[in-house]
mmCIF file of C-alpha atoms in Angstrom:
data_model
loop_
_atom_site.group_PDB
_atom_site.id
_atom_site.type_symbol
_atom_site.label_atom_id
_atom_site.label_comp_id
_atom_site.label_asym_id
_atom_site.label_seq_id
_atom_site.Cartn_x
_atom_site.Cartn_y
_atom_site.Cartn_z
ATOM 1 C CA UNK W 1 -58.894 15.925 -19.975
ATOM 2 C CA UNK W 2 -59.741 16.384 -23.646
ATOM 3 C CA UNK W 3 -57.249 19.257 -23.877
ATOM 4 C CA UNK W 4 -54.501 17.016 -22.455
ATOM 5 C CA UNK W 5 -55.284 14.295 -24.979
ATOM 6 C CA UNK W 6 -55.230 16.803 -27.859
ATOM 7 C CA UNK W 7 -51.968 18.300 -26.594
ATOM 8 C CA UNK W 8 -50.462 14.845 -26.340
ATOM 9 C CA UNK W 9 -51.543 13.974 -29.868
ATOM 10 C CA UNK W 10 -50.091 17.222 -31.175
ATOM 11 C CA UNK W 11 -46.781 16.473 -29.452
ATOM 12 C CA UNK W 12 -46.684 13.021 -31.049
ATOM 13 C CA UNK W 13 -47.486 14.519 -34.465
ATOM 14 C CA UNK W 14 -44.678 17.078 -34.030
ATOM 15 C CA UNK W 15 -42.193 14.369 -33.050
ATOM 16 C CA UNK W 16 -43.251 12.169 -35.971
ATOM 17 C CA UNK W 17 -42.915 15.060 -38.425
ATOM 18 C CA UNK W 18 -39.560 16.061 -36.955
ATOM 19 C CA UNK W 19 -38.347 12.479 -37.138
ATOM 20 C CA UNK W 20 -39.582 12.217 -40.718
ATOM 21 C CA UNK W 21 -37.658 15.382 -41.595
ATOM 22 C CA UNK W 22 -34.466 14.053 -39.980
ATOM 23 C CA UNK W 23 -34.633 10.704 -41.738
ATOM 24 C CA UNK W 24 -35.797 12.361 -44.941
ATOM 25 C CA UNK W 25 -32.738 14.639 -44.903
ATOM 26 C CA UNK W 26 -30.511 11.689 -44.157
ATOM 27 C CA UNK W 27 -31.839 9.960 -47.247
ATOM 28 C CA UNK W 28 -32.161 12.867 -49.675
ATOM 29 C CA UNK W 29 -28.929 14.755 -48.955
ATOM 30 C CA UNK W 30 -26.610 11.889 -49.990
ATOM 31 C CA UNK W 31 -28.877 11.281 -52.981
ATOM 32 C CA UNK W 32 -28.387 14.867 -54.106
ATOM 33 C CA UNK W 33 -24.622 14.561 -53.676
ATOM 34 C CA UNK W 34 -24.650 11.257 -55.529
ATOM 35 C CA UNK W 35 -26.519 12.950 -58.360
ATOM 36 C CA UNK W 36 -23.788 15.596 -58.428
ATOM 37 C CA UNK W 37 -21.112 12.897 -58.407
ATOM 38 C CA UNK W 38 -22.697 10.950 -61.249
ATOM 39 C CA UNK W 39 -23.321 14.028 -63.382
ATOM 40 C CA UNK W 40 -20.065 15.958 -62.989
ATOM 41 C CA UNK W 41 -19.033 17.435 -66.322
ATOM 42 C CA UNK W 42 -16.380 19.967 -65.281
ATOM 43 C CA UNK W 43 -15.021 21.951 -62.360
ATOM 44 C CA UNK W 44 -12.279 24.382 -61.427
ATOM 45 C CA UNK W 45 -10.951 24.523 -57.864
ATOM 46 C CA UNK W 46 -8.188 26.408 -56.070
ATOM 47 C CA UNK W 47 -6.995 25.784 -52.530
ATOM 48 C CA UNK W 48 -4.255 26.259 -49.960
ATOM 49 C CA UNK W 49 -3.001 22.964 -48.550
ATOM 50 C CA UNK W 50 -0.788 22.363 -45.523
ATOM 51 C CA UNK W 51 0.708 18.963 -44.732
ATOM 52 C CA UNK W 52 2.636 17.754 -41.707
ATOM 53 C CA UNK W 53 5.280 15.011 -41.710
ATOM 54 C CA UNK W 54 8.077 14.452 -39.192
ATOM 55 C CA UNK W 55 7.142 17.799 -37.555
ATOM 56 C CA UNK W 56 7.874 19.467 -40.883
ATOM 57 C CA UNK W 57 5.121 21.574 -42.454
ATOM 58 C CA UNK W 58 4.765 21.949 -46.195
ATOM 59 C CA UNK W 59 2.508 24.511 -47.842
ATOM 60 C CA UNK W 60 1.054 24.160 -51.335
ATOM 61 C CA UNK W 61 -1.197 26.164 -53.601
ATOM 62 C CA UNK W 62 -3.338 23.687 -55.508
ATOM 63 C CA UNK W 63 -5.304 24.254 -58.733
ATOM 64 C CA UNK W 64 -7.493 21.516 -60.217
ATOM 65 C CA UNK W 65 -9.330 21.470 -63.538
ATOM 66 C CA UNK W 66 -11.575 18.583 -64.556
ATOM 67 C CA UNK W 67 -13.490 17.972 -67.757
ATOM 68 C CA UNK W 68 -15.610 15.033 -68.831
ATOM 69 C CA UNK W 69 -14.969 14.484 -72.538
ATOM 70 C CA UNK W 70 -17.268 11.712 -73.743
ATOM 71 C CA UNK W 71 -15.857 8.611 -72.026
ATOM 72 C CA UNK W 72 -12.579 10.338 -71.083
ATOM 73 C CA UNK W 73 -11.780 12.076 -67.778
ATOM 74 C CA UNK W 74 -9.358 14.954 -68.333
ATOM 75 C CA UNK W 75 -7.436 16.450 -65.396
ATOM 76 C CA UNK W 76 -5.003 19.266 -64.803
ATOM 77 C CA UNK W 77 -3.545 19.398 -61.281
ATOM 78 C CA UNK W 78 -1.011 22.044 -60.313
ATOM 79 C CA UNK W 79 0.905 21.751 -57.031
ATOM 80 C CA UNK W 80 2.933 24.831 -56.172
ATOM 81 C CA UNK W 81 5.258 24.131 -53.249
ATOM 82 C CA UNK W 82 5.340 27.466 -51.426
ATOM 83 C CA UNK W 83 8.356 26.438 -49.360
ATOM 84 C CA UNK W 84 10.608 26.344 -52.421
ATOM 85 C CA UNK W 85 8.411 28.223 -54.932
ATOM 86 C CA UNK W 86 8.442 25.294 -57.360
ATOM 87 C CA UNK W 87 5.510 23.911 -59.340
ATOM 88 C CA UNK W 88 4.656 20.480 -60.641
ATOM 89 C CA UNK W 89 1.744 19.908 -63.012
ATOM 90 C CA UNK W 90 -0.014 16.597 -63.515
ATOM 91 C CA UNK W 91 -1.961 16.282 -66.751
ATOM 92 C CA UNK W 92 -4.277 13.582 -67.933
ATOM 93 C CA UNK W 93 -5.477 14.065 -71.491
ATOM 94 C CA UNK W 94 -6.602 11.810 -74.323
ATOM 95 C CA UNK W 95 -3.017 10.751 -75.029
ATOM 96 C CA UNK W 96 -1.873 9.742 -71.556
ATOM 97 C CA UNK W 97 -0.643 10.939 -68.170
ATOM 98 C CA UNK W 98 2.152 13.495 -67.770
ATOM 99 C CA UNK W 99 4.071 15.059 -64.899
ATOM 100 C CA UNK W 100 5.600 18.443 -65.779
ATOM 101 C CA UNK W 101 8.420 20.159 -63.902
ATOM 102 C CA UNK W 102 8.544 23.607 -65.558
ATOM 103 C CA UNK W 103 11.703 24.772 -63.761
ATOM 104 C CA UNK W 104 13.619 21.909 -65.424
ATOM 105 C CA UNK W 105 11.613 21.837 -68.676
ATOM 106 C CA UNK W 106 11.106 18.151 -67.919
ATOM 107 C CA UNK W 107 8.087 15.956 -68.740
ATOM 108 C CA UNK W 108 7.635 12.413 -67.464
ATOM 109 C CA UNK W 109 5.069 10.289 -69.288
ATOM 110 C CA UNK W 110 3.072 7.482 -67.698
ATOM 111 C CA UNK W 111 0.346 4.991 -68.427
ATOM 112 C CA UNK W 112 -2.459 4.199 -66.008
ATOM 113 C CA UNK W 113 -5.585 5.640 -64.431
ATOM 114 C CA UNK W 114 -4.006 8.544 -62.542
ATOM 115 C CA UNK W 115 -5.388 10.460 -60.654
ATOM 116 C CA UNK W 116 -8.420 8.204 -60.133
ATOM 117 C CA UNK W 117 -6.254 5.222 -59.206
ATOM 118 C CA UNK W 118 -6.177 6.290 -55.540
ATOM 119 C CA UNK W 119 -7.525 8.925 -53.186
ATOM 120 C CA UNK W 120 -6.122 12.457 -53.318
ATOM 121 C CA UNK W 121 -6.952 14.844 -50.436
ATOM 122 C CA UNK W 122 -7.548 17.831 -52.738
ATOM 123 C CA UNK W 123 -9.498 15.966 -55.429
ATOM 124 C CA UNK W 124 -13.280 16.406 -55.367
ATOM 125 C CA UNK W 125 -13.699 12.963 -56.941
ATOM 126 C CA UNK W 126 -11.939 11.429 -53.928
ATOM 127 C CA UNK W 127 -14.211 13.242 -51.468
ATOM 128 C CA UNK W 128 -17.289 12.027 -53.304
ATOM 129 C CA UNK W 129 -15.953 8.470 -53.477
ATOM 130 C CA UNK W 130 -16.339 8.286 -49.681
ATOM 131 C CA UNK W 131 -20.092 7.978 -50.293
ATOM 132 C CA UNK W 132 -19.466 4.495 -51.682
ATOM 133 C CA UNK W 133 -18.471 3.304 -48.192
ATOM 134 C CA UNK W 134 -19.353 4.125 -44.612
ATOM 135 C CA UNK W 135 -19.691 7.796 -43.758
ATOM 136 C CA UNK W 136 -21.546 10.258 -41.584
ATOM 137 C CA UNK W 137 -23.139 13.428 -42.902
ATOM 138 C CA UNK W 138 -24.482 16.188 -40.710
ATOM 139 C CA UNK W 139 -26.495 19.241 -41.652
ATOM 140 C CA UNK W 140 -24.972 22.431 -40.251
ATOM 141 C CA UNK W 141 -26.142 26.017 -40.490
ATOM 142 C CA UNK W 142 -24.323 26.838 -43.722
ATOM 143 C CA UNK W 143 -23.904 23.443 -45.362
ATOM 144 C CA UNK W 144 -22.927 19.885 -44.510
ATOM 145 C CA UNK W 145 -20.154 18.108 -42.614
ATOM 146 C CA UNK W 146 -19.056 14.844 -44.173
ATOM 147 C CA UNK W 147 -16.913 12.493 -42.047
ATOM 148 C CA UNK W 148 -15.363 9.150 -42.989
ATOM 149 C CA UNK W 149 -12.303 6.930 -42.645
ATOM 150 C CA UNK W 150 -9.984 7.718 -45.594
ATOM 151 C CA UNK W 151 -7.949 5.189 -47.523
ATOM 152 C CA UNK W 152 -4.691 6.873 -48.510
ATOM 153 C CA UNK W 153 -2.461 4.002 -49.567
ATOM 154 C CA UNK W 154 0.784 5.853 -48.858
ATOM 155 C CA UNK W 155 -0.356 7.595 -45.659
ATOM 156 C CA UNK W 156 -1.719 4.804 -43.419
ATOM 157 C CA UNK W 157 -1.535 7.082 -40.368
ATOM 158 C CA UNK W 158 -4.242 9.306 -41.865
ATOM 159 C CA UNK W 159 -7.208 7.734 -40.076
ATOM 160 C CA UNK W 160 -10.039 10.267 -40.125
ATOM 161 C CA UNK W 161 -11.252 12.890 -42.602
ATOM 162 C CA UNK W 162 -13.759 15.734 -42.256
ATOM 163 C CA UNK W 163 -15.030 17.597 -45.311
ATOM 164 C CA UNK W 164 -17.070 20.784 -45.026
ATOM 165 C CA UNK W 165 -19.467 21.248 -47.938
ATOM 166 C CA UNK W 166 -21.444 24.391 -48.721
ATOM 167 C CA UNK W 167 -25.221 24.279 -49.080
ATOM 168 C CA UNK W 168 -24.745 23.630 -52.819
ATOM 169 C CA UNK W 169 -22.223 20.840 -52.070
ATOM 170 C CA UNK W 170 -19.041 22.693 -52.979
ATOM 171 C CA UNK W 171 -15.997 21.797 -50.839
ATOM 172 C CA UNK W 172 -15.110 24.495 -48.308
ATOM 173 C CA UNK W 173 -12.359 22.828 -46.300
ATOM 174 C CA UNK W 174 -10.823 19.422 -45.560
ATOM 175 C CA UNK W 175 -9.158 18.256 -42.340
ATOM 176 C CA UNK W 176 -7.369 14.909 -42.092
ATOM 177 C CA UNK W 177 -6.279 13.522 -38.705
ATOM 178 C CA UNK W 178 -3.794 10.934 -37.470
ATOM 179 C CA UNK W 179 -4.181 8.445 -34.599
ATOM 180 C CA UNK W 180 -3.477 11.237 -32.071
ATOM 181 C CA UNK W 181 -6.248 13.393 -33.555
ATOM 182 C CA UNK W 182 -3.617 15.796 -34.866
ATOM 183 C CA UNK W 183 -4.415 17.508 -38.151
ATOM 184 C CA UNK W 184 -1.816 16.220 -40.626
ATOM 185 C CA UNK W 185 -3.392 17.710 -43.734
ATOM 186 C CA UNK W 186 -5.636 20.756 -44.014
ATOM 187 C CA UNK W 187 -7.066 22.230 -47.191
ATOM 188 C CA UNK W 188 -8.953 25.487 -47.525
ATOM 189 C CA UNK W 189 -10.645 26.085 -50.854
ATOM 190 C CA UNK W 190 -10.494 29.654 -52.116
ATOM 191 C CA UNK W 191 -12.378 29.114 -55.386
ATOM 192 C CA UNK W 192 -14.800 26.430 -56.537
ATOM 193 C CA UNK W 193 -16.750 26.509 -59.796
ATOM 194 C CA UNK W 194 -18.895 23.802 -61.371
ATOM 195 C CA UNK W 195 -19.774 23.522 -65.064
ATOM 196 C CA UNK W 196 -16.859 25.677 -66.207
ATOM 197 C CA UNK W 197 -15.950 26.130 -69.864
ATOM 198 C CA UNK W 198 -12.778 24.096 -70.368
ATOM 199 C CA UNK W 199 -11.272 23.202 -73.745
ATOM 200 C CA UNK W 200 -8.832 20.536 -74.888
ATOM 201 C CA UNK W 201 -5.925 23.030 -74.920
ATOM 202 C CA UNK W 202 -6.279 23.417 -71.152
ATOM 203 C CA UNK W 203 -4.828 19.892 -70.907
ATOM 204 C CA UNK W 204 -2.157 20.287 -73.592
ATOM 205 C CA UNK W 205 1.390 19.476 -72.440
ATOM 206 C CA UNK W 206 3.284 22.073 -74.494
ATOM 207 C CA UNK W 207 0.879 24.920 -73.721
ATOM 208 C CA UNK W 208 0.909 24.167 -70.003
ATOM 209 C CA UNK W 209 4.700 24.013 -69.985
ATOM 210 C CA UNK W 210 4.974 27.298 -71.886
ATOM 211 C CA UNK W 211 2.585 29.111 -69.540
ATOM 212 C CA UNK W 212 4.184 27.682 -66.406
ATOM 213 C CA UNK W 213 7.726 28.523 -67.478
ATOM 214 C CA UNK W 214 6.796 32.196 -67.767
ATOM 215 C CA UNK W 215 6.342 32.352 -63.987
ATOM 216 C CA UNK W 216 8.664 29.582 -62.769
ATOM 217 C CA UNK W 217 12.148 30.155 -61.458
ATOM 218 C CA UNK W 218 15.135 28.084 -62.544
ATOM 219 C CA UNK W 219 16.510 25.552 -60.089
ATOM 220 C CA UNK W 220 20.234 25.903 -59.492
ATOM 221 C CA UNK W 221 21.621 23.066 -57.396
ATOM 222 C CA UNK W 222 25.226 21.957 -57.153
ATOM 223 C CA UNK W 223 26.958 18.703 -56.341
ATOM 224 C CA UNK W 224 28.543 20.437 -53.355
ATOM 225 C CA UNK W 225 25.186 20.188 -51.533
ATOM 226 C CA UNK W 226 25.072 16.413 -51.788
ATOM 227 C CA UNK W 227 24.698 13.885 -50.352
ATOM 228 C CA UNK W 228 21.873 14.202 -47.840
ATOM 229 C CA UNK W 229 21.894 11.776 -44.932
ATOM 230 C CA UNK W 230 18.789 10.192 -43.398
ATOM 231 C CA UNK W 231 18.183 11.345 -39.820
ATOM 232 C CA UNK W 232 19.148 8.557 -37.419
ATOM 233 C CA UNK W 233 15.850 8.435 -35.528
ATOM 234 C CA UNK W 234 13.878 7.751 -38.694
ATOM 235 C CA UNK W 235 15.237 4.232 -39.216
ATOM 236 C CA UNK W 236 16.896 1.349 -37.359
ATOM 237 C CA UNK W 237 19.659 1.098 -39.932
ATOM 238 C CA UNK W 238 23.035 2.788 -40.147
ATOM 239 C CA UNK W 239 25.006 4.262 -43.004
ATOM 240 C CA UNK W 240 27.397 1.476 -43.999
ATOM 241 C CA UNK W 241 29.090 2.897 -47.094
ATOM 242 C CA UNK W 242 29.119 6.171 -49.002
ATOM 243 C CA UNK W 243 30.576 6.387 -52.482
ATOM 244 C CA UNK W 244 30.730 8.874 -55.325
ATOM 245 C CA UNK W 245 30.576 7.776 -58.954
ATOM 246 C CA UNK W 246 30.179 9.166 -62.458
ATOM 247 C CA UNK W 247 27.395 7.698 -64.596
ATOM 248 C CA UNK W 248 26.773 9.038 -68.103
ATOM 249 C CA UNK W 249 28.845 12.087 -67.243
ATOM 250 C CA UNK W 250 26.824 12.845 -64.082
ATOM 251 C CA UNK W 251 28.053 12.679 -60.523
ATOM 252 C CA UNK W 252 25.939 10.406 -58.336
ATOM 253 C CA UNK W 253 26.186 9.721 -54.625
ATOM 254 C CA UNK W 254 25.472 6.199 -53.404
ATOM 255 C CA UNK W 255 24.608 5.629 -49.753
ATOM 256 C CA UNK W 256 24.244 2.069 -48.479
ATOM 257 C CA UNK W 257 22.392 1.425 -45.207
ATOM 258 C CA UNK W 258 22.469 -1.793 -43.201
ATOM 259 C CA UNK W 259 20.601 -2.929 -40.100
ATOM 260 C CA UNK W 260 17.109 -4.242 -39.472
ATOM 261 C CA UNK W 261 16.371 -3.309 -43.072
ATOM 262 C CA UNK W 262 18.890 -2.830 -45.838
ATOM 263 C CA UNK W 263 18.502 -0.211 -48.540
ATOM 264 C CA UNK W 264 20.465 2.042 -50.867
ATOM 265 C CA UNK W 265 19.828 5.687 -51.727
ATOM 266 C CA UNK W 266 21.271 7.252 -54.878
ATOM 267 C CA UNK W 267 21.239 11.053 -55.232
ATOM 268 C CA UNK W 268 22.056 13.300 -58.164
ATOM 269 C CA UNK W 269 21.461 16.857 -59.313
ATOM 270 C CA UNK W 270 18.893 17.326 -62.093
ATOM 271 C CA UNK W 271 19.774 19.601 -64.990
ATOM 272 C CA UNK W 272 17.469 22.065 -66.725
ATOM 273 C CA UNK W 273 16.766 21.428 -70.409
ATOM 274 C CA UNK W 274 16.743 23.953 -73.241
ATOM 275 C CA UNK W 275 13.921 22.107 -75.008
ATOM 276 C CA UNK W 276 11.154 20.079 -73.399
ATOM 277 C CA UNK W 277 12.668 16.754 -72.430
ATOM 278 C CA UNK W 278 10.201 13.858 -72.551
ATOM 279 C CA UNK W 279 11.026 10.737 -70.583
ATOM 280 C CA UNK W 280 8.806 7.672 -70.446
ATOM 281 C CA UNK W 281 8.635 6.215 -66.954
ATOM 282 C CA UNK W 282 7.508 2.737 -65.948
ATOM 283 C CA UNK W 283 5.777 2.514 -62.618
ATOM 284 C CA UNK W 284 3.066 4.093 -60.520
ATOM 285 C CA UNK W 285 2.866 7.751 -59.517
ATOM 286 C CA UNK W 286 3.159 8.002 -55.749
ATOM 287 C CA UNK W 287 1.979 11.061 -53.853
ATOM 288 C CA UNK W 288 3.036 11.876 -50.315
ATOM 289 C CA UNK W 289 3.382 14.946 -48.164
ATOM 290 C CA UNK W 290 6.702 16.021 -49.667
ATOM 291 C CA UNK W 291 5.729 15.728 -53.315
ATOM 292 C CA UNK W 292 5.611 13.148 -56.100
ATOM 293 C CA UNK W 293 7.481 9.931 -56.661
ATOM 294 C CA UNK W 294 7.394 6.865 -58.892
ATOM 295 C CA UNK W 295 7.332 3.319 -57.530
ATOM 296 C CA UNK W 296 8.438 0.383 -59.651
ATOM 297 C CA UNK W 297 8.824 -3.059 -58.111
ATOM 298 C CA UNK W 298 11.605 -2.703 -55.531
ATOM 299 C CA UNK W 299 12.584 0.936 -55.891
ATOM 300 C CA UNK W 300 11.140 4.410 -55.475
ATOM 301 C CA UNK W 301 12.268 7.461 -57.460
ATOM 302 C CA UNK W 302 11.600 10.910 -56.031
ATOM 303 C CA UNK W 303 12.216 14.302 -57.658
ATOM 304 C CA UNK W 304 12.361 17.327 -55.389
ATOM 305 C CA UNK W 305 13.833 20.808 -55.704
ATOM 306 C CA UNK W 306 16.287 19.917 -58.460
ATOM 307 C CA UNK W 307 17.491 16.652 -56.940
ATOM 308 C CA UNK W 308 16.693 13.083 -57.948
ATOM 309 C CA UNK W 309 16.529 10.483 -55.192
ATOM 310 C CA UNK W 310 16.348 6.742 -55.843
ATOM 311 C CA UNK W 311 15.842 4.274 -53.011
ATOM 312 C CA UNK W 312 16.324 0.543 -53.603
ATOM 313 C CA UNK W 313 15.370 -2.246 -51.222
ATOM 314 C CA UNK W 314 14.080 -5.825 -51.308
ATOM 315 C CA UNK W 315 12.785 -5.629 -47.747
ATOM 316 C CA UNK W 316 11.190 -2.168 -47.398
ATOM 317 C CA UNK W 317 7.516 -1.629 -48.141
ATOM 318 C CA UNK W 318 6.384 1.333 -50.249
ATOM 319 C CA UNK W 319 5.236 3.134 -47.091
ATOM 320 C CA UNK W 320 8.615 2.586 -45.427
ATOM 321 C CA UNK W 321 10.416 3.898 -48.505
ATOM 322 C CA UNK W 322 8.187 6.964 -48.477
ATOM 323 C CA UNK W 323 8.891 7.502 -44.789
ATOM 324 C CA UNK W 324 12.633 7.453 -45.431
ATOM 325 C CA UNK W 325 12.413 9.686 -48.505
ATOM 326 C CA UNK W 326 10.187 12.131 -46.625
ATOM 327 C CA UNK W 327 12.781 12.358 -43.885
ATOM 328 C CA UNK W 328 15.320 13.645 -46.407
ATOM 329 C CA UNK W 329 13.717 17.062 -46.058
ATOM 330 C CA UNK W 330 14.520 16.984 -42.348
ATOM 331 C CA UNK W 331 18.141 16.105 -42.865
ATOM 332 C CA UNK W 332 21.732 16.831 -42.059
ATOM 333 C CA UNK W 333 24.058 17.037 -45.042
ATOM 334 C CA UNK W 334 27.646 15.832 -44.996
#
């Protein structure tokens, strides 16, 4: 009888200790990650990213550099679109925010808090920001699995995100799912380093443009390829009028759509510049699966593979504009 009582007490002690360990881990693991989040000084990360939109897959090679410089957050984000072998570089330095297109020798300048103004799937800051809301974290054999509901303003169909972290809290991979539990964005990190030695020149516009141009290829597009027509099943509007005009010596193609929602798309070929061409842009940088755009009040501007697209509408939301612009990569040209 005594042996049974002792055995029972031992079992209770084991369960209590095990429970304490479980709840202790649940408390201390996020605390350790929060400490990392609050004390980040620099990192370098490289990854392969695949996105899915309208059954069209895009593949990117992503490089991110971050440096805390007193009260300033400095970023360098390179997105190399493998499908067209073109690179865009987003820089945030002490002077402002810049988007570089090396193949065109073009720099767009912005004001604002990019890239911390919204979540980015490849940005470690965005992954860590999930700890400010509701999340689930699970200890696995070689690290941790962090799960949460993401908040991507321009991708409302991205409803679930899983992040695999190593035992020292470095990102290993990211999977983002839609309502059908289909993976719409996957990222596999090939290199992650904390506390790297970064200097101010790493975020310099001219130096980044010079280095990128040494490996970038020139975009050669012609007016004969335009215009591109939105696929019919993307929208409940029809092409009402198509015109060609010359503005400031450039040929532009104007497509007017009417139906449940009215909008106009203007397309033109971008030209490469001999010297770096700086252009100040008003609006907010918009990121979606096909690339980068700029939203300003009632219109969205999108630069992709040597072509500038502008979509104007008083009735479309930003997400609807993005959906239409994204469909232009799954298009029929006329």
